[in-house]
């Protein structure tokens, strides 16, 4: 009996607290900062916060609306997933982006069917956030849909930087999903799109992080040399010969500097030799360096 009464009192107190919080989010007499703080507090209520926060995304005060979108993006309660899905149909793409971000961090596979159609959105940021979410959730069934985005964006003009960001997000998602069926698509991007080749190489290396040996033959072609960055990040013992050969045959200053700072003595030596052969001097500065050998495997 005592437990039941205590539970009832706690429920009542929490309910009243939430009502007060919602009231503060709507109180125009408060400063924007105070209202935004109340929205952040409200987001911790999870599912129950979605509707009032969604309403505030249409507030006439643009700063308040922005805070509401940020609060939605910060919801991480798995119980809120079903309440967030309807927001994917909002007319404001900024609201869609926020809801998508929240669903990505919640990570429920049941929301994947609602996220996949966003890959066809005319809004680039919506498309990018959907790719991030799908890559994070980890349902490999979406690999073909993401491959289609990666290949479709191959027709995007080089000056279309937003389009390139979509393609980079697509190849990144394929790497996160870890399905080797995506190899053909990633190799195609690696060899055909200089703006995205490094991202494609990193994702390819991620697909084979347990053993990158099947990827080493790709380094025998100039168009695939960006794969070397990803292989350095994996840091698999025994790949140094192929990496050194790739630098000397096809490498450039960017790759040489990457080798120089990766922490692998063999690759550092190769980078210094490359620098000498190409008329560069190596200057060392304390505290300056890049990603380390094997950093992606940590």
XYZ file of C-alpha atoms in Angstrom:
298
model
C 0.000 0.000 0.000
C 2.826 2.387 0.908
C 4.634 1.574 -2.345
C 1.489 2.250 -4.359
C 0.897 5.587 -2.663
C 4.538 6.616 -3.105
C 4.399 5.714 -6.788
C 1.256 7.780 -7.222
C 2.835 10.776 -5.515
C 5.952 10.543 -7.687
C 3.876 10.313 -10.853
C 1.850 13.324 -9.818
C 4.966 15.340 -9.008
C 6.639 14.476 -12.301
C 3.498 15.305 -14.250
C 3.226 18.705 -12.598
C 6.916 19.367 -13.224
C 6.513 18.649 -16.919
C 3.519 20.974 -17.135
C 5.598 23.717 -15.558
C 8.429 23.062 -17.997
C 6.107 23.221 -20.994
C 4.668 26.463 -19.653
C 8.161 27.961 -19.443
C 8.914 26.990 -23.043
C 5.849 28.941 -24.180
C 6.172 31.930 -21.865
C 6.938 34.916 -24.111
C 7.751 37.027 -21.056
C 10.879 34.939 -20.481
C 14.127 35.483 -22.331
C 14.943 33.262 -25.285
C 17.733 31.691 -23.237
C 15.309 30.796 -20.442
C 12.846 29.275 -22.890
C 15.604 27.316 -24.616
C 16.838 25.975 -21.287
C 13.315 24.804 -20.542
C 13.214 23.015 -23.906
C 16.456 21.221 -23.121
C 14.931 20.103 -19.836
C 11.784 19.021 -21.620
C 13.746 16.822 -24.040
C 14.653 14.547 -21.129
C 10.976 13.579 -20.927
C 11.451 11.588 -24.126
C 8.252 10.570 -25.875
C 6.081 13.034 -23.963
C 8.300 15.908 -25.075
C 7.945 15.330 -28.811
C 4.536 16.940 -29.363
C 5.149 20.152 -27.370
C 8.611 20.572 -28.874
C 7.238 19.995 -32.365
C 4.689 22.730 -31.760
C 7.482 25.106 -30.757
C 9.353 24.514 -34.032
C 6.678 26.725 -35.596
C 7.041 29.501 -33.014
C 7.099 32.983 -34.595
C 10.341 33.689 -32.759
C 13.008 32.170 -35.011
C 15.460 31.680 -32.135
C 12.857 29.792 -30.135
C 12.037 27.608 -33.136
C 15.728 26.842 -33.583
C 16.021 25.810 -29.940
C 13.022 23.528 -30.339
C 14.633 21.785 -33.303
C 17.874 21.350 -31.373
C 15.975 19.919 -28.412
C 14.241 17.404 -30.668
C 17.606 16.363 -32.098
C 18.809 15.771 -28.544
C 16.103 13.263 -27.630
C 17.699 9.862 -27.026
C 14.927 7.960 -25.252
C 14.149 4.794 -27.249
C 10.524 5.109 -26.221
C 10.270 8.320 -28.251
C 11.019 6.703 -31.607
C 7.413 6.105 -32.644
C 6.486 9.676 -31.717
C 9.389 11.068 -33.755
C 8.601 9.201 -36.981
C 5.621 11.436 -37.943
C 7.940 14.455 -37.808
C 9.738 13.050 -40.862
C 6.765 14.277 -42.895
C 6.979 17.853 -41.609
C 6.963 20.578 -44.261
C 10.035 22.182 -42.698
C 13.158 20.220 -43.713
C 14.944 21.548 -40.628
C 12.437 19.718 -38.439
C 12.941 16.575 -40.516
C 16.700 16.839 -40.016
C 16.277 17.147 -36.240
C 13.919 14.188 -35.992
C 16.209 12.115 -38.204
C 19.208 12.924 -36.031
C 17.291 11.824 -32.948
C 16.194 8.578 -34.585
C 19.766 7.861 -35.609
C 21.065 8.149 -32.068
C 18.128 6.160 -30.696
C 19.026 3.420 -33.162
C 15.811 1.396 -33.404
C 15.681 -0.761 -36.536
C 11.910 -0.473 -36.598
C 12.333 3.129 -37.801
C 14.436 2.194 -40.846
C 11.461 1.896 -43.265
C 10.493 5.478 -42.391
C 14.042 6.758 -42.915
C 14.825 5.124 -46.268
C 12.445 7.360 -48.313
C 14.416 10.387 -47.100
C 17.248 9.244 -49.378
C 15.136 10.628 -52.219
C 14.633 14.012 -50.550
C 15.357 17.090 -52.681
C 16.884 18.648 -49.566
C 20.550 17.728 -49.324
C 20.796 18.105 -45.547
C 17.823 15.788 -45.038
C 19.485 13.254 -47.315
C 22.803 13.526 -45.472
C 21.221 13.155 -42.038
C 19.243 10.120 -43.214
C 22.470 8.515 -44.441
C 24.140 9.187 -41.096
C 21.176 7.720 -39.229
C 20.957 4.596 -41.381
C 24.684 4.018 -41.126
C 24.482 4.334 -37.349
C 21.431 2.112 -36.890
C 23.243 -0.656 -38.750
C 20.521 -2.527 -40.637
C 22.367 -4.021 -43.625
C 19.142 -4.328 -45.597
C 19.566 -0.682 -46.585
C 22.904 -1.255 -48.349
C 21.393 -1.327 -51.891
C 19.474 1.910 -51.278
C 22.593 3.659 -50.007
C 24.666 2.304 -52.888
C 22.150 3.873 -55.257
C 22.722 7.259 -53.623
C 26.500 6.859 -53.842
C 26.318 6.039 -57.541
C 23.627 8.604 -58.359
C 25.698 11.365 -56.850
C 28.494 10.383 -59.208
C 26.704 12.422 -61.864
C 26.767 15.496 -59.628
C 28.898 18.333 -61.077
C 32.179 18.824 -59.239
C 31.225 22.389 -58.308
C 28.130 21.112 -56.486
C 29.725 20.868 -53.047
C 26.464 19.926 -51.331
C 26.054 17.017 -53.724
C 29.567 15.873 -52.936
C 28.746 15.955 -49.224
C 25.819 13.630 -49.896
C 28.067 11.190 -51.711
C 30.663 11.292 -48.946
C 27.909 10.608 -46.408
C 26.726 7.667 -48.524
C 30.129 6.006 -48.737
C 30.638 6.692 -45.036
C 27.377 4.936 -44.221
C 28.437 1.938 -46.309
C 31.641 1.735 -44.300
C 29.730 1.898 -41.024
C 27.367 -0.865 -42.112
C 30.327 -3.167 -42.725
C 28.748 -5.219 -45.513
C 31.291 -6.368 -48.084
C 28.583 -6.445 -50.746
C 29.279 -2.731 -51.043
C 32.834 -3.327 -52.272
C 32.031 -2.873 -55.973
C 30.291 0.444 -55.394
C 33.035 1.770 -53.148
C 35.763 0.762 -55.598
C 33.859 2.559 -58.330
C 33.677 5.761 -56.280
C 37.306 5.365 -55.229
C 38.463 5.228 -58.819
C 36.198 7.805 -60.405
C 35.601 10.711 -58.025
C 38.686 12.475 -56.612
C 36.513 14.589 -54.297
C 35.185 11.466 -52.576
C 38.000 8.974 -53.132
C 39.538 9.320 -49.693
C 36.189 8.735 -47.979
C 35.570 5.731 -50.231
C 38.998 4.337 -49.383
C 38.349 4.693 -45.664
C 35.047 2.850 -46.004
C 36.603 0.076 -48.084
C 39.284 -0.403 -45.458
C 36.589 -0.509 -42.770
C 34.781 -3.308 -44.620
C 37.943 -5.406 -44.495
C 39.346 -4.265 -41.180
C 39.812 -7.855 -39.973
C 42.058 -8.552 -42.973
C 42.713 -5.925 -45.644
C 44.842 -8.256 -47.779
C 42.138 -8.618 -50.488
C 42.336 -4.844 -51.048
C 46.074 -4.589 -51.629
C 45.941 -5.326 -55.395
C 43.895 -2.137 -55.827
C 46.977 -0.108 -54.928
C 48.574 -1.173 -58.198
C 46.447 1.395 -60.059
C 46.861 5.147 -59.745
C 43.119 5.788 -59.542
C 42.924 3.732 -56.346
C 45.855 5.266 -54.475
C 43.573 7.113 -52.010
C 42.860 3.704 -50.492
C 46.283 4.011 -48.862
C 44.936 6.551 -46.342
C 42.353 4.068 -45.112
C 44.851 1.218 -44.957
C 47.195 3.319 -42.826
C 44.327 3.914 -40.415
C 43.729 0.157 -40.167
C 47.451 -0.434 -39.648
C 47.605 -4.116 -40.500
C 51.045 -5.640 -40.154
C 52.422 -6.830 -43.481
C 50.783 -4.158 -45.640
C 53.760 -1.816 -45.576
C 55.354 -3.134 -48.785
C 52.226 -2.371 -50.798
C 51.802 1.020 -49.151
C 55.398 2.054 -49.797
C 55.147 0.957 -53.425
C 51.934 2.944 -53.878
C 53.570 6.095 -52.526
C 56.592 5.824 -54.788
C 54.551 5.004 -57.895
C 51.496 7.225 -57.541
C 51.787 9.254 -54.347
C 51.598 12.995 -53.846
C 52.519 15.453 -51.119
C 49.323 14.805 -49.148
C 49.933 11.056 -48.959
C 53.624 11.533 -48.168
C 52.753 13.809 -45.239
C 50.213 11.262 -44.024
C 52.864 8.555 -44.002
C 55.351 10.902 -42.364
C 53.048 11.533 -39.391
C 51.349 8.151 -38.979
C 53.794 6.690 -36.461
C 54.952 3.754 -38.584
C 58.726 3.975 -38.989
C 58.758 2.128 -42.299
C 56.224 4.498 -43.829
C 57.928 7.529 -42.307
C 61.197 6.486 -43.934
C 59.419 6.017 -47.276
C 57.903 9.493 -46.958
C 61.295 11.057 -46.305
C 62.719 9.285 -49.338
C 59.791 10.489 -51.442
C 60.362 14.046 -50.218
C 64.049 13.908 -51.163
C 63.223 12.495 -54.593
C 60.711 15.274 -55.271
C 62.709 18.212 -53.964
C 60.947 18.720 -50.623
C 62.460 19.334 -47.197
C 60.985 17.758 -44.069
C 60.389 20.124 -41.149
C 59.384 18.752 -37.762
C 57.162 20.725 -35.371
C 56.404 19.504 -31.814
C 52.815 18.417 -31.328
C 51.955 18.308 -35.005
C 50.741 15.054 -36.532
C 47.937 13.230 -38.279
C 46.001 10.030 -37.675
C 48.165 7.248 -36.321
C 48.950 3.846 -37.765
C 46.079 1.567 -36.771
C 43.914 4.348 -35.325
C 40.780 2.990 -37.029
C 41.300 -0.398 -35.376
C 41.527 0.911 -31.808
